[in-house]
Coordinates of C-alpha atoms in Angstrom, one line a residue:
X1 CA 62.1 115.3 134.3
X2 CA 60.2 114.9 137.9
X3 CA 56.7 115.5 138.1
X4 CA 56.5 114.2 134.9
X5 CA 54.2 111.2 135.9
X6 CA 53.2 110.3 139.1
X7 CA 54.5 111.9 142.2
X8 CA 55.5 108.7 143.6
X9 CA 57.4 107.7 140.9
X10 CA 59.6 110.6 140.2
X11 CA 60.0 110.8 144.5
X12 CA 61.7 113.4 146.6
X13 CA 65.2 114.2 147.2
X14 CA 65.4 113.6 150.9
X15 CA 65.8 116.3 153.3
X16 CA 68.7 115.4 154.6
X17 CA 70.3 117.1 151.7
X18 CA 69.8 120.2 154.0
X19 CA 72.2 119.0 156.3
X20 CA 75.8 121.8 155.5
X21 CA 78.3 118.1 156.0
X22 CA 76.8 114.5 155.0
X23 CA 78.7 111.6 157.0
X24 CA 80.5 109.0 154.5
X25 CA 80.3 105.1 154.6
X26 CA 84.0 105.6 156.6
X27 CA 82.7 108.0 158.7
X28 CA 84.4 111.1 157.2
X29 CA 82.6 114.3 156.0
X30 CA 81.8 115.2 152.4
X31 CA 82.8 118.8 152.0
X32 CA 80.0 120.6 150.8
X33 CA 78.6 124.2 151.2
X34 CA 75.3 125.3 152.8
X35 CA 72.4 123.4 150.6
X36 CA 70.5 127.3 151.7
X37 CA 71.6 129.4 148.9
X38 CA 68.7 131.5 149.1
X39 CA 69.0 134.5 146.6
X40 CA 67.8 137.8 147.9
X41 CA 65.2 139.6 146.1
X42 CA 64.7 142.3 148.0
X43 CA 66.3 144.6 145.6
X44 CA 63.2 143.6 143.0
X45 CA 61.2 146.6 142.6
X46 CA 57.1 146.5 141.8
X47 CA 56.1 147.4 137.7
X48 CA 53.1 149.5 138.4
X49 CA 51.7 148.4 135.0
X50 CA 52.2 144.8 135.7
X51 CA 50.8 144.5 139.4
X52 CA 47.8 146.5 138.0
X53 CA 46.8 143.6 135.9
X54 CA 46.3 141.6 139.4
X55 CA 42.9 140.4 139.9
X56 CA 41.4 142.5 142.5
X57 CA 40.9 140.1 144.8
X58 CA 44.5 139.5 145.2
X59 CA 45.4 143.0 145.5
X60 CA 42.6 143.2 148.6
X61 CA 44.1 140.2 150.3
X62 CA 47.9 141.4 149.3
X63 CA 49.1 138.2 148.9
X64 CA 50.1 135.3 146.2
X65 CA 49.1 131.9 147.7
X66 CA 51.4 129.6 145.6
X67 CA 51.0 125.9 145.5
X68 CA 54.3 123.8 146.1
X69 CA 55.1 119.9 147.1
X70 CA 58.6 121.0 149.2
X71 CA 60.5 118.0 149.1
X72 CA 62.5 118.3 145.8
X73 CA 66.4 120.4 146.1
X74 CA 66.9 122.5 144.6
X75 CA 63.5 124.0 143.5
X76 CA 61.8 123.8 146.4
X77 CA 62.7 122.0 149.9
X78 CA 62.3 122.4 153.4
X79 CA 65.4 124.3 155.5
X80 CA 67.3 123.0 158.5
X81 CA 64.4 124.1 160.5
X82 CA 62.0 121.6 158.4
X83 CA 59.4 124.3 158.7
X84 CA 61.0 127.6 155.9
X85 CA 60.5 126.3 152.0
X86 CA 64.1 127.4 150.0
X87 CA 65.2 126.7 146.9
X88 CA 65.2 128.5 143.4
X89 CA 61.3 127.8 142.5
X90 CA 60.3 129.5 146.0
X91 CA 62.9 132.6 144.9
X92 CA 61.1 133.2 141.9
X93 CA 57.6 133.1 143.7
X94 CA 58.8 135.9 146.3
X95 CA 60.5 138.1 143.1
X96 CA 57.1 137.6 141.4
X97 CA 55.6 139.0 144.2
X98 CA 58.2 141.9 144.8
X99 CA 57.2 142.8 140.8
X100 CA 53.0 142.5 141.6
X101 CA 53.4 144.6 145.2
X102 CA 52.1 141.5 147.0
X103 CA 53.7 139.3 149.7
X104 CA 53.8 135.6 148.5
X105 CA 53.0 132.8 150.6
X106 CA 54.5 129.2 149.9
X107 CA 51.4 126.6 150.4
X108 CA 53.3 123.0 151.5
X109 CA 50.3 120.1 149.5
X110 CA 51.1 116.4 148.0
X111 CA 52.2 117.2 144.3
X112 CA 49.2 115.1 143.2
X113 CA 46.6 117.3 145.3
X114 CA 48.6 121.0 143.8
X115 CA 46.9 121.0 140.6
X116 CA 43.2 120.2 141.4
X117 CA 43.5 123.3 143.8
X118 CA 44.7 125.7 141.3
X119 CA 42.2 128.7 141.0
X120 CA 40.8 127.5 144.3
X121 CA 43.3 126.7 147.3
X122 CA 46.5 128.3 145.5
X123 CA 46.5 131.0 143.5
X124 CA 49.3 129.5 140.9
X125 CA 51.4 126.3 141.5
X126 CA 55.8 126.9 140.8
X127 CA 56.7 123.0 141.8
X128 CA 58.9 121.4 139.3
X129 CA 55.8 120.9 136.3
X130 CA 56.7 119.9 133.4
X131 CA 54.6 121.1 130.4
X132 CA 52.6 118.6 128.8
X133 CA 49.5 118.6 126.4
X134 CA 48.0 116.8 129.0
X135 CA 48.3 119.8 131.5
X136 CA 48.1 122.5 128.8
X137 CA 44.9 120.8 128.2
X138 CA 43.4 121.9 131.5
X139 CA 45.8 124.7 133.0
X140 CA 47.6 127.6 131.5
X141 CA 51.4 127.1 131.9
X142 CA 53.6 129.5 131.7
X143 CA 57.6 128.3 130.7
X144 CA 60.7 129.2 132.8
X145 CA 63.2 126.7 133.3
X146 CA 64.3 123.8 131.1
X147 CA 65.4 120.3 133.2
X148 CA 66.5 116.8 131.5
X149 CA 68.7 114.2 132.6
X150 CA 72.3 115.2 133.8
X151 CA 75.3 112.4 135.0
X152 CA 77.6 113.6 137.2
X153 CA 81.4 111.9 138.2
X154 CA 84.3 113.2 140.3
X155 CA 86.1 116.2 139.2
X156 CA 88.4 114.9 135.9
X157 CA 86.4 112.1 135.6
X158 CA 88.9 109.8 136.7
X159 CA 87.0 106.7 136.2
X160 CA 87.0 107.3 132.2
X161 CA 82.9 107.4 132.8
X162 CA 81.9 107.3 129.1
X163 CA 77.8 108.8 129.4
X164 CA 77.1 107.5 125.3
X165 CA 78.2 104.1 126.7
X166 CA 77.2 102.9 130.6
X167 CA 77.2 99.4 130.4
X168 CA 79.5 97.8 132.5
X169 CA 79.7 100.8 135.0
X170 CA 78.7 101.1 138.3
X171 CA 75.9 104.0 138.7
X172 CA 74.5 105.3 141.7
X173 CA 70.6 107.2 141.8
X174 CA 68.1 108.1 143.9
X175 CA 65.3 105.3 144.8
X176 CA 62.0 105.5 142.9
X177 CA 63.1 108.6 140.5
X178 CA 62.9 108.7 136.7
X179 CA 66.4 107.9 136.2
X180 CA 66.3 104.3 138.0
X181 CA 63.5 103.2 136.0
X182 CA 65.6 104.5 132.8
X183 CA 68.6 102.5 134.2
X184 CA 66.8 99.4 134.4
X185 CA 65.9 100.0 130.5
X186 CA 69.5 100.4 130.0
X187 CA 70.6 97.3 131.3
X188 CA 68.3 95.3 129.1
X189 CA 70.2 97.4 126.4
X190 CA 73.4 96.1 127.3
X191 CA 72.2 92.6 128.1
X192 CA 70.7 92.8 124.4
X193 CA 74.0 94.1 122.4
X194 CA 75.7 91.2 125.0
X195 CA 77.9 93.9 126.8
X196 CA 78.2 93.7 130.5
X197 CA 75.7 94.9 133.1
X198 CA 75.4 98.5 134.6
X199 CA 75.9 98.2 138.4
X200 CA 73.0 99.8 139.7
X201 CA 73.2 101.0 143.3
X202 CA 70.2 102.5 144.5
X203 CA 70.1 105.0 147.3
X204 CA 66.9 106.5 148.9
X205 CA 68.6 109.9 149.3
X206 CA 70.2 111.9 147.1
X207 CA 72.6 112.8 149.4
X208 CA 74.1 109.4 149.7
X209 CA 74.3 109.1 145.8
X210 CA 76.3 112.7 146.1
X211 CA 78.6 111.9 148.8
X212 CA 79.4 107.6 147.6
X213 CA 80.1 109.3 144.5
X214 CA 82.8 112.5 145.9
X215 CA 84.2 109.1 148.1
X216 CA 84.6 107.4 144.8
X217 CA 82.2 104.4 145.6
X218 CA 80.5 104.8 142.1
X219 CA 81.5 105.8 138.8
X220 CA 79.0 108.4 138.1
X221 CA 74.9 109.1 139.2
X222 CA 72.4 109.8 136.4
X223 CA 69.8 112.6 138.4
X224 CA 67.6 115.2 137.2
X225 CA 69.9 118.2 135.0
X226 CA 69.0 120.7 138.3
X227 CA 70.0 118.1 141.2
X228 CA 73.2 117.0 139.2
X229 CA 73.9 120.9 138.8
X230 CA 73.4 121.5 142.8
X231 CA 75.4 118.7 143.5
X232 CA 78.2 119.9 141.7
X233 CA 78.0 123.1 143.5
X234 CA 77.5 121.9 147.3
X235 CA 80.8 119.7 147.0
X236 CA 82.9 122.6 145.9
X237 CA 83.6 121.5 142.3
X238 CA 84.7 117.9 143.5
X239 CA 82.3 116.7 141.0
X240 CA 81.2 117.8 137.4
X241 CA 78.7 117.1 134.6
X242 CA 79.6 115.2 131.6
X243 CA 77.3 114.5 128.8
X244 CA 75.3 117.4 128.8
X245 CA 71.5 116.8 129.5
X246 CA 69.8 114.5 128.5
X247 CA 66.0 114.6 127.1
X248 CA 65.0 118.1 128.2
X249 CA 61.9 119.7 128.7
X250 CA 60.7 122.9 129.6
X251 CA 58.6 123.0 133.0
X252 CA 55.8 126.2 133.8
X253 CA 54.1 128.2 136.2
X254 CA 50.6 126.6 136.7
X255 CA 47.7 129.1 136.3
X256 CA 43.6 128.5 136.0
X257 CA 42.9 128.6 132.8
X258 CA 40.0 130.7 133.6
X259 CA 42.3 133.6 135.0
X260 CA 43.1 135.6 132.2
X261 CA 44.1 138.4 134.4
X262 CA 46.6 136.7 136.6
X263 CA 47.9 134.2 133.7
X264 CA 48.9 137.9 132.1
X265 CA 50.3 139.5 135.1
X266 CA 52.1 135.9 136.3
X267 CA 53.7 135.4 132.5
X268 CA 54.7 139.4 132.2
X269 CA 56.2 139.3 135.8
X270 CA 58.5 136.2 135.2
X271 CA 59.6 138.1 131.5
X272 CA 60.4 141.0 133.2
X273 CA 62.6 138.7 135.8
X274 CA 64.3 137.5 132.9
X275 CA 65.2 140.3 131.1
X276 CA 66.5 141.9 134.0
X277 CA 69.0 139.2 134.7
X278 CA 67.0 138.3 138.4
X279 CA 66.2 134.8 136.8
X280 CA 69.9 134.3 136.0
X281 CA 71.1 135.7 139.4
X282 CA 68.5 133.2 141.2
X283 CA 69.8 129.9 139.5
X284 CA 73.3 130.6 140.0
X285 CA 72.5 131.3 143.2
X286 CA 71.8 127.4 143.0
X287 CA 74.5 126.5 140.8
X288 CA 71.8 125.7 137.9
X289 CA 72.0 128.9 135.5
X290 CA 72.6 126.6 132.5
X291 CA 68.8 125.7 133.2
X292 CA 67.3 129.3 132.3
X293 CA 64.9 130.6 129.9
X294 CA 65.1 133.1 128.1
X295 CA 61.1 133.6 127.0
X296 CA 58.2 133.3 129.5
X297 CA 56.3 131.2 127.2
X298 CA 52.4 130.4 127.5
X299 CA 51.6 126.7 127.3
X300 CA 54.6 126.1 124.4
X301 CA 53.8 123.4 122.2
X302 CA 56.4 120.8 121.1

């Protein structure tokens, strides 16, 4: 669901999520794994008759320029060394490569400034776009991953966290995403059927939300399907899911629609990644395999 309007709106998880241990309100550590869990595709072997539909140009220079905003775990973030983009978006881009013969090269922009530079500055953008008419309009997107709405509570949920009915709850998210604005919607919900209010406590890192919650601060945090997911996985199981997601929608590969070539060879690449089980390996990888498509789809409708 980020990247769905503006790119201040649906904002960043922090990069202190790439810290391994996040320090609690009582000065305790949450215990959590690595936040690199880098997949290695060096095992991806090139498809001759997939890197020879490359635009030549490409295959001179020997190298995919993706475009990517690295500020959102998991898909794409910065490491511990603030400098190496991780995360399951930037996997795929280097197995897409290992497919086409090419190196790939991860191009750091402001989401707002990736698309304009598609077919000029990068040659494709992987950065957490959902498809829209709107896009689909102007770009050729091509479908690999599915994100919504997720809540997360503490392993058992022993708050009796109910998602189909929040009022009266105390919910923790991430400052300036979708899901804050959708809380606030709640609430007038709740104030309308006269129940009692959803606590609402904002934090401007995701981190926090993740670690108030494992401390038992909050009852649950409503994030994005893929953050919920990776959260679950960096505590070591201390947290879980419930509810499913909510409001899904896929999100695509950005490609010029004038690239017929490359929108061919880019859509065939990710297929083959997904019938091979690489795709699958990569999000579990990040603890979000539930997230996977199974059809590299070009600009899907509906």
């Amino acid at each position: 669901m980020r990247r769905f309007l503006s790119a201040g709106l649906l904002a960043a998880l922090a990069l202190t999520a790439c810290s391994a241990e996040t320090e609690t309100a009582d000065g305790g550590a949450s215990a959590a794994d690595s936040s690199d869990r880098t997949h290695d595709v060096s095992g991806v072997e090139q498809v001759d008759e997939i890197a020879e539909l490359l635009p030549q140009e490409i295959k001179d220079r020997g190298k995919l320029v993706i475009g990517a905003s690295t500020d959102y775990a998991p898909a794409e973030f910065r490491a511990e060394d603030l400098t190496t983009a991780i995360g399951y978006d930037v996997d795929l881009g280097k197995a897409i490569g290992r497919v086409l013969g090419v190196e790939t090269e991860v191009s750091d922009g402001e989401f707002a400034s990736l698309l304009p530079g598609i077919g000029t500055k990068y040659d494709i953008g992987i950065s957490s776009f959902t498809i829209t008419p709107e896009r689909t309009a102007s770009y050729n997107m091509i479908s690999y991953i599915t994100v919504g709405s997720s809540y997360a509570v503490q392993q058992g949920n022993p708050a009796g966290f109910d998602p189909d009915d929040v009022c009266g709850t105390t919910v923790g998210v991430q400052t300036g995403t979708w899901q804050e604005e959708e809380l606030a919607g709640f609430n007038e919900e709740c104030a309308a059927d006269g129940k009692d209010a959803i606590e609402v406590l904002p934090y401007s890192n995701q981190s926090d939300v993740t670690t108030n919650l494992v401390g038992g601060k909050i009852d649950a945090f409503y994030a994005d399907s893929t953050v919920a997911s990776y959260s679950v996985a960096l505590t070591g199981d201390q947290l879980e899911v419930v509810g499913g997601v909510r409001d899904a929608a896929p999100q695509g590969i950005v490609v010029s629609q004038d690239d017929a070539e490359l929108t061919e060879a880019i859509q065939r690449a990710v297929q083959h990644l997904m019938d091979d089980g690489t795709w699958d390996a990569i999000l579990d990888s990040w603890g979000v395999t539930e997230a996977a498509l199974e059809t590299a789809e070009l600009n899907p409708q509906g």
